[in-house]
Amino acid sequence: MAISLKPQSLKRYRDLARLLAKYGRSDLVREAGLDDALEPGDANDPETPPEAAQLAADLEAMGPTVIKLGQLLSTRADLLPAPYLHALTRLQDDVEPLSFAVVEETVERELGVRMSDAFSFFDHVPLASASLGQVHRAALRDGRPVAVKVQRPDVRQTIEDDMAALTDIAEFLDRRTEWGRRFGFAQMLAEFRQSLQRELDYRIEAQNLVTLGANLADVELIEVPQPVGDFTSARVLTMDFVGGRKITSLGPLALMEIDGAALAGALFGAYLKQILEDGFFHADPHPGNVFITDDGKLALIDLGMVARVQPGTQDDLIRLLLAVSEGKGDEAAAVAMQIGEKRDIFDEARFRREVGVLVAEHHGLSIDQLNAGAIVAELTRISGECGLRPAPELTMLGKALLNLDEVARRLDPDFDPNAAIQEQAARLLRNRMLKSASPANLFSAALDAKEFAEKLPGRVNKVMDALAEGQLTLNVQGVDETELMKGVQKVANRLTTGLILAALIIGAAMLMRVETSQQIFGYPALAIVCFLAAAVGGAALLITIYLSDRRK
């Protein structure tokens, strides 16, 4: 793979090389052979890295693709220290809004109708403006208040150009640096590209809103805005308008007007249900994406970034959370190894030791000192250092818990996430067992049992016929069939030799009673010959056994 020489790619190479050098990784730039991309004064002293907040600011200045990449990196505690992860979770991109003429043209082209025919009101001033798109308040012709998200016209091409440059860099680092071979940047970026492509299709986000709304329909204090299907396309998303305020904007007096403890418990329980029961969860619950509605509920918005967890992994995550909350370090390490990917350099003893120390240090802390998300994030960091690539579900769980810890404590400073995990565990396990006993699963099991019952008599008849005719064979596959047969032959040879020697001794004893003219030492000659042959053979067998066993 050759490095692209396109001007936009070269600019990205230079920007990223400078960024690595600025934040103490000029060694990585030199190892990759990219020194020419740097200018004098770019490299900083790695012993004194700059503030994590400055890294977030630098990423925000580099555009939408790098901002989204920074949000992805906020889930990788195995790559970055905790202060940087915390700064990256707060990444926001507040850019100049699109002109209303561009918004109007995009909406009418995507929806195929005039804006005045679709909406009775459409605010020219956006509620929020980001690098991927911006949100306007509007109302349908029937008076229903809605929020309309409009994608920027040129954002897809910008992201495509940036992704091409980033992919070149990732593959280059994987080939040229130990750091790249250790963490596999190309694979990480491929997963990021797929996630970003899904986020650019607003029809997928609309379906995510429908799915999450259905999954949380029974949670009274959680609200999910629903899309308006007739006014949604790949670049325009129309959904219910949520009136309220962001969690981050609430002051002490506003917090006194709401039931913070109930809201925190409902939010945490809803996320545990999403991750460990439904297998589909909102992957970016930072404080800016959680609203306090006018009627005192919590609203989850911006479902462009979601994640899915397979049923088998859900069971592992439940065991991991329970092990962490109960202070069982060995069990937490065992589960993490089961769901992670072991590299050739994996140091299991060190991993078990450090995880045990981590869990023990946090067990028994007071409520205001305990942070379940930070523990899971630290667990992924230890995994990376010990050569265990953490499962993507684990990194996403760590990020979600980090954000949830912050949101929950804003709502209720006395909230205990570990107690919530233990309280919810029994309910989650019960629901999972009931889910496994659903009519569809029971019907499938009944079909399997029916097939087994129908075919069992025929299979038994075949086995009995083969047994009666002497045609029954057993196919045993050993670890090493050749060595196994050699061992069997040695045992058989020794048993045969022993039987022959025993026969010689018994025969000689019987010949002692027969009177013959030929005698040796006053005994029948044939009997003495048999005794001597047995003695020599026995001695030879003992010596052979001793020498053979000693060699092994």
PDB file of N, CA and C in Angstrom, residues 444-488:
ATOM      1  N   SER A 444     -39.196 -23.818  18.848  1.00  0.00           N
ATOM      2  CA  SER A 444     -37.992 -24.358  18.221  1.00  0.00           C
ATOM      3  C   SER A 444     -37.493 -25.589  18.965  1.00  0.00           C
ATOM      4  N   ALA A 445     -37.520 -25.523  20.315  1.00  0.00           N
ATOM      5  CA  ALA A 445     -37.091 -26.683  21.102  1.00  0.00           C
ATOM      6  C   ALA A 445     -38.031 -27.863  20.884  1.00  0.00           C
ATOM      7  N   ALA A 446     -39.341 -27.578  20.757  1.00  0.00           N
ATOM      8  CA  ALA A 446     -40.303 -28.660  20.518  1.00  0.00           C
ATOM      9  C   ALA A 446     -40.052 -29.333  19.166  1.00  0.00           C
ATOM     10  N   LEU A 447     -39.704 -28.521  18.151  1.00  0.00           N
ATOM     11  CA  LEU A 447     -39.401 -29.086  16.838  1.00  0.00           C
ATOM     12  C   LEU A 447     -38.163 -29.980  16.900  1.00  0.00           C
ATOM     13  N   ASP A 448     -37.134 -29.517  17.650  1.00  0.00           N
ATOM     14  CA  ASP A 448     -35.925 -30.337  17.799  1.00  0.00           C
ATOM     15  C   ASP A 448     -36.254 -31.656  18.512  1.00  0.00           C
ATOM     16  N   ALA A 449     -37.074 -31.571  19.573  1.00  0.00           N
ATOM     17  CA  ALA A 449     -37.454 -32.791  20.302  1.00  0.00           C
ATOM     18  C   ALA A 449     -38.268 -33.731  19.411  1.00  0.00           C
ATOM     19  N   LYS A 450     -39.162 -33.157  18.600  1.00  0.00           N
ATOM     20  CA  LYS A 450     -39.964 -33.968  17.681  1.00  0.00           C
ATOM     21  C   LYS A 450     -39.064 -34.704  16.673  1.00  0.00           C
ATOM     22  N   GLU A 451     -38.081 -33.957  16.122  1.00  0.00           N
ATOM     23  CA  GLU A 451     -37.166 -34.585  15.163  1.00  0.00           C
ATOM     24  C   GLU A 451     -36.352 -35.685  15.831  1.00  0.00           C
ATOM     25  N   PHE A 452     -35.906 -35.436  17.061  1.00  0.00           N
ATOM     26  CA  PHE A 452     -35.126 -36.445  17.786  1.00  0.00           C
ATOM     27  C   PHE A 452     -35.963 -37.696  18.038  1.00  0.00           C
ATOM     28  N   ALA A 453     -37.224 -37.500  18.462  1.00  0.00           N
ATOM     29  CA  ALA A 453     -38.091 -38.645  18.759  1.00  0.00           C
ATOM     30  C   ALA A 453     -38.409 -39.444  17.501  1.00  0.00           C
ATOM     31  N   GLU A 454     -38.588 -38.762  16.371  1.00  0.00           N
ATOM     32  CA  GLU A 454     -38.910 -39.457  15.132  1.00  0.00           C
ATOM     33  C   GLU A 454     -37.740 -40.288  14.612  1.00  0.00           C
ATOM     34  N   LYS A 455     -36.546 -39.761  14.751  1.00  0.00           N
ATOM     35  CA  LYS A 455     -35.380 -40.436  14.183  1.00  0.00           C
ATOM     36  C   LYS A 455     -34.710 -41.401  15.157  1.00  0.00           C
ATOM     37  N   LEU A 456     -35.059 -41.345  16.450  1.00  0.00           N
ATOM     38  CA  LEU A 456     -34.394 -42.188  17.435  1.00  0.00           C
ATOM     39  C   LEU A 456     -34.588 -43.690  17.169  1.00  0.00           C
ATOM     40  N   PRO A 457     -35.812 -44.213  16.907  1.00  0.00           N
ATOM     41  CA  PRO A 457     -35.940 -45.665  16.679  1.00  0.00           C
ATOM     42  C   PRO A 457     -35.091 -46.161  15.509  1.00  0.00           C
ATOM     43  N   GLY A 458     -35.092 -45.433  14.405  1.00  0.00           N
ATOM     44  CA  GLY A 458     -34.288 -45.854  13.264  1.00  0.00           C
ATOM     45  C   GLY A 458     -32.805 -45.882  13.574  1.00  0.00           C
ATOM     46  N   ARG A 459     -32.341 -44.850  14.308  1.00  0.00           N
ATOM     47  CA  ARG A 459     -30.913 -44.806  14.661  1.00  0.00           C
ATOM     48  C   ARG A 459     -30.555 -45.951  15.611  1.00  0.00           C
ATOM     49  N   VAL A 460     -31.434 -46.267  16.578  1.00  0.00           N
ATOM     50  CA  VAL A 460     -31.167 -47.377  17.506  1.00  0.00           C
ATOM     51  C   VAL A 460     -31.130 -48.696  16.753  1.00  0.00           C
ATOM     52  N   ASN A 461     -32.045 -48.889  15.793  1.00  0.00           N
ATOM     53  CA  ASN A 461     -32.060 -50.131  14.996  1.00  0.00           C
ATOM     54  C   ASN A 461     -30.764 -50.304  14.213  1.00  0.00           C
ATOM     55  N   LYS A 462     -30.270 -49.200  13.642  1.00  0.00           N
ATOM     56  CA  LYS A 462     -29.021 -49.286  12.880  1.00  0.00           C
ATOM     57  C   LYS A 462     -27.866 -49.712  13.784  1.00  0.00           C
ATOM     58  N   VAL A 463     -27.799 -49.139  14.987  1.00  0.00           N
ATOM     59  CA  VAL A 463     -26.716 -49.490  15.912  1.00  0.00           C
ATOM     60  C   VAL A 463     -26.828 -50.956  16.338  1.00  0.00           C
ATOM     61  N   MET A 464     -28.033 -51.427  16.648  1.00  0.00           N
ATOM     62  CA  MET A 464     -28.208 -52.810  17.093  1.00  0.00           C
ATOM     63  C   MET A 464     -27.911 -53.795  15.962  1.00  0.00           C
ATOM     64  N   ASP A 465     -28.307 -53.454  14.718  1.00  0.00           N
ATOM     65  CA  ASP A 465     -28.002 -54.328  13.585  1.00  0.00           C
ATOM     66  C   ASP A 465     -26.492 -54.435  13.366  1.00  0.00           C
ATOM     67  N   ALA A 466     -25.809 -53.296  13.437  1.00  0.00           N
ATOM     68  CA  ALA A 466     -24.362 -53.313  13.247  1.00  0.00           C
ATOM     69  C   ALA A 466     -23.680 -54.103  14.349  1.00  0.00           C
ATOM     70  N   LEU A 467     -24.197 -54.012  15.586  1.00  0.00           N
ATOM     71  CA  LEU A 467     -23.620 -54.748  16.704  1.00  0.00           C
ATOM     72  C   LEU A 467     -23.846 -56.252  16.536  1.00  0.00           C
ATOM     73  N   ALA A 468     -25.053 -56.640  16.072  1.00  0.00           N
ATOM     74  CA  ALA A 468     -25.357 -58.066  15.895  1.00  0.00           C
ATOM     75  C   ALA A 468     -24.525 -58.687  14.778  1.00  0.00           C
ATOM     76  N   GLU A 469     -24.234 -57.881  13.741  1.00  0.00           N
ATOM     77  CA  GLU A 469     -23.481 -58.400  12.600  1.00  0.00           C
ATOM     78  C   GLU A 469     -21.977 -58.233  12.760  1.00  0.00           C
ATOM     79  N   GLY A 470     -21.549 -57.708  13.884  1.00  0.00           N
ATOM     80  CA  GLY A 470     -20.114 -57.532  14.115  1.00  0.00           C
ATOM     81  C   GLY A 470     -19.504 -56.427  13.279  1.00  0.00           C
ATOM     82  N   GLN A 471     -20.303 -55.453  12.857  1.00  0.00           N
ATOM     83  CA  GLN A 471     -19.812 -54.366  12.013  1.00  0.00           C
ATOM     84  C   GLN A 471     -19.724 -53.029  12.746  1.00  0.00           C
ATOM     85  N   LEU A 472     -19.941 -53.054  14.048  1.00  0.00           N
ATOM     86  CA  LEU A 472     -19.880 -51.818  14.818  1.00  0.00           C
ATOM     87  C   LEU A 472     -18.422 -51.414  15.013  1.00  0.00           C
ATOM     88  N   THR A 473     -18.097 -50.207  14.625  1.00  0.00           N
ATOM     89  CA  THR A 473     -16.723 -49.701  14.762  1.00  0.00           C
ATOM     90  C   THR A 473     -16.746 -48.401  15.556  1.00  0.00           C
ATOM     91  N   LEU A 474     -15.683 -48.195  16.293  1.00  0.00           N
ATOM     92  CA  LEU A 474     -15.509 -46.962  17.057  1.00  0.00           C
ATOM     93  C   LEU A 474     -14.327 -46.208  16.489  1.00  0.00           C
ATOM     94  N   ASN A 475     -14.545 -44.960  16.151  1.00  0.00           N
ATOM     95  CA  ASN A 475     -13.484 -44.121  15.589  1.00  0.00           C
ATOM     96  C   ASN A 475     -12.984 -43.191  16.682  1.00  0.00           C
ATOM     97  N   VAL A 476     -11.834 -43.538  17.254  1.00  0.00           N
ATOM     98  CA  VAL A 476     -11.249 -42.754  18.336  1.00  0.00           C
ATOM     99  C   VAL A 476     -10.111 -41.927  17.777  1.00  0.00           C
ATOM    100  N   GLN A 477     -10.183 -40.612  17.936  1.00  0.00           N
ATOM    101  CA  GLN A 477      -9.138 -39.717  17.450  1.00  0.00           C
ATOM    102  C   GLN A 477      -8.306 -39.244  18.633  1.00  0.00           C
ATOM    103  N   GLY A 478      -7.043 -39.667  18.643  1.00  0.00           N
ATOM    104  CA  GLY A 478      -6.146 -39.247  19.713  1.00  0.00           C
ATOM    105  C   GLY A 478      -5.441 -37.960  19.353  1.00  0.00           C
ATOM    106  N   VAL A 479      -4.721 -37.422  20.337  1.00  0.00           N
ATOM    107  CA  VAL A 479      -3.966 -36.206  20.086  1.00  0.00           C
ATOM    108  C   VAL A 479      -2.864 -36.458  19.075  1.00  0.00           C
ATOM    109  N   ASP A 480      -2.192 -37.652  19.203  1.00  0.00           N
ATOM    110  CA  ASP A 480      -1.149 -38.055  18.259  1.00  0.00           C
ATOM    111  C   ASP A 480      -1.274 -39.561  18.086  1.00  0.00           C
ATOM    112  N   GLU A 481      -1.926 -39.981  17.005  1.00  0.00           N
ATOM    113  CA  GLU A 481      -2.224 -41.393  16.819  1.00  0.00           C
ATOM    114  C   GLU A 481      -0.952 -42.224  16.688  1.00  0.00           C
ATOM    115  N   THR A 482       0.084 -41.690  16.013  1.00  0.00           N
ATOM    116  CA  THR A 482       1.328 -42.444  15.806  1.00  0.00           C
ATOM    117  C   THR A 482       1.996 -42.761  17.133  1.00  0.00           C
ATOM    118  N   GLU A 483       2.124 -41.738  17.973  1.00  0.00           N
ATOM    119  CA  GLU A 483       2.750 -41.953  19.276  1.00  0.00           C
ATOM    120  C   GLU A 483       1.896 -42.875  20.139  1.00  0.00           C
ATOM    121  N   LEU A 484       0.573 -42.750  20.017  1.00  0.00           N
ATOM    122  CA  LEU A 484      -0.314 -43.606  20.795  1.00  0.00           C
ATOM    123  C   LEU A 484      -0.115 -45.076  20.417  1.00  0.00           C
ATOM    124  N   MET A 485      -0.014 -45.363  19.109  1.00  0.00           N
ATOM    125  CA  MET A 485       0.171 -46.743  18.658  1.00  0.00           C
ATOM    126  C   MET A 485       1.532 -47.289  19.085  1.00  0.00           C
ATOM    127  N   LYS A 486       2.558 -46.430  19.042  1.00  0.00           N
ATOM    128  CA  LYS A 486       3.878 -46.873  19.504  1.00  0.00           C
ATOM    129  C   LYS A 486       3.826 -47.277  20.973  1.00  0.00           C
ATOM    130  N   GLY A 487       3.131 -46.484  21.784  1.00  0.00           N
ATOM    131  CA  GLY A 487       3.019 -46.808  23.195  1.00  0.00           C
ATOM    132  C   GLY A 487       2.271 -48.114  23.419  1.00  0.00           C
ATOM    133  N   VAL A 488       1.193 -48.326  22.666  1.00  0.00           N
ATOM    134  CA  VAL A 488       0.426 -49.566  22.797  1.00  0.00           C
ATOM    135  C   VAL A 488       1.279 -50.769  22.419  1.00  0.00           C
TER     136      VAL A 488
END
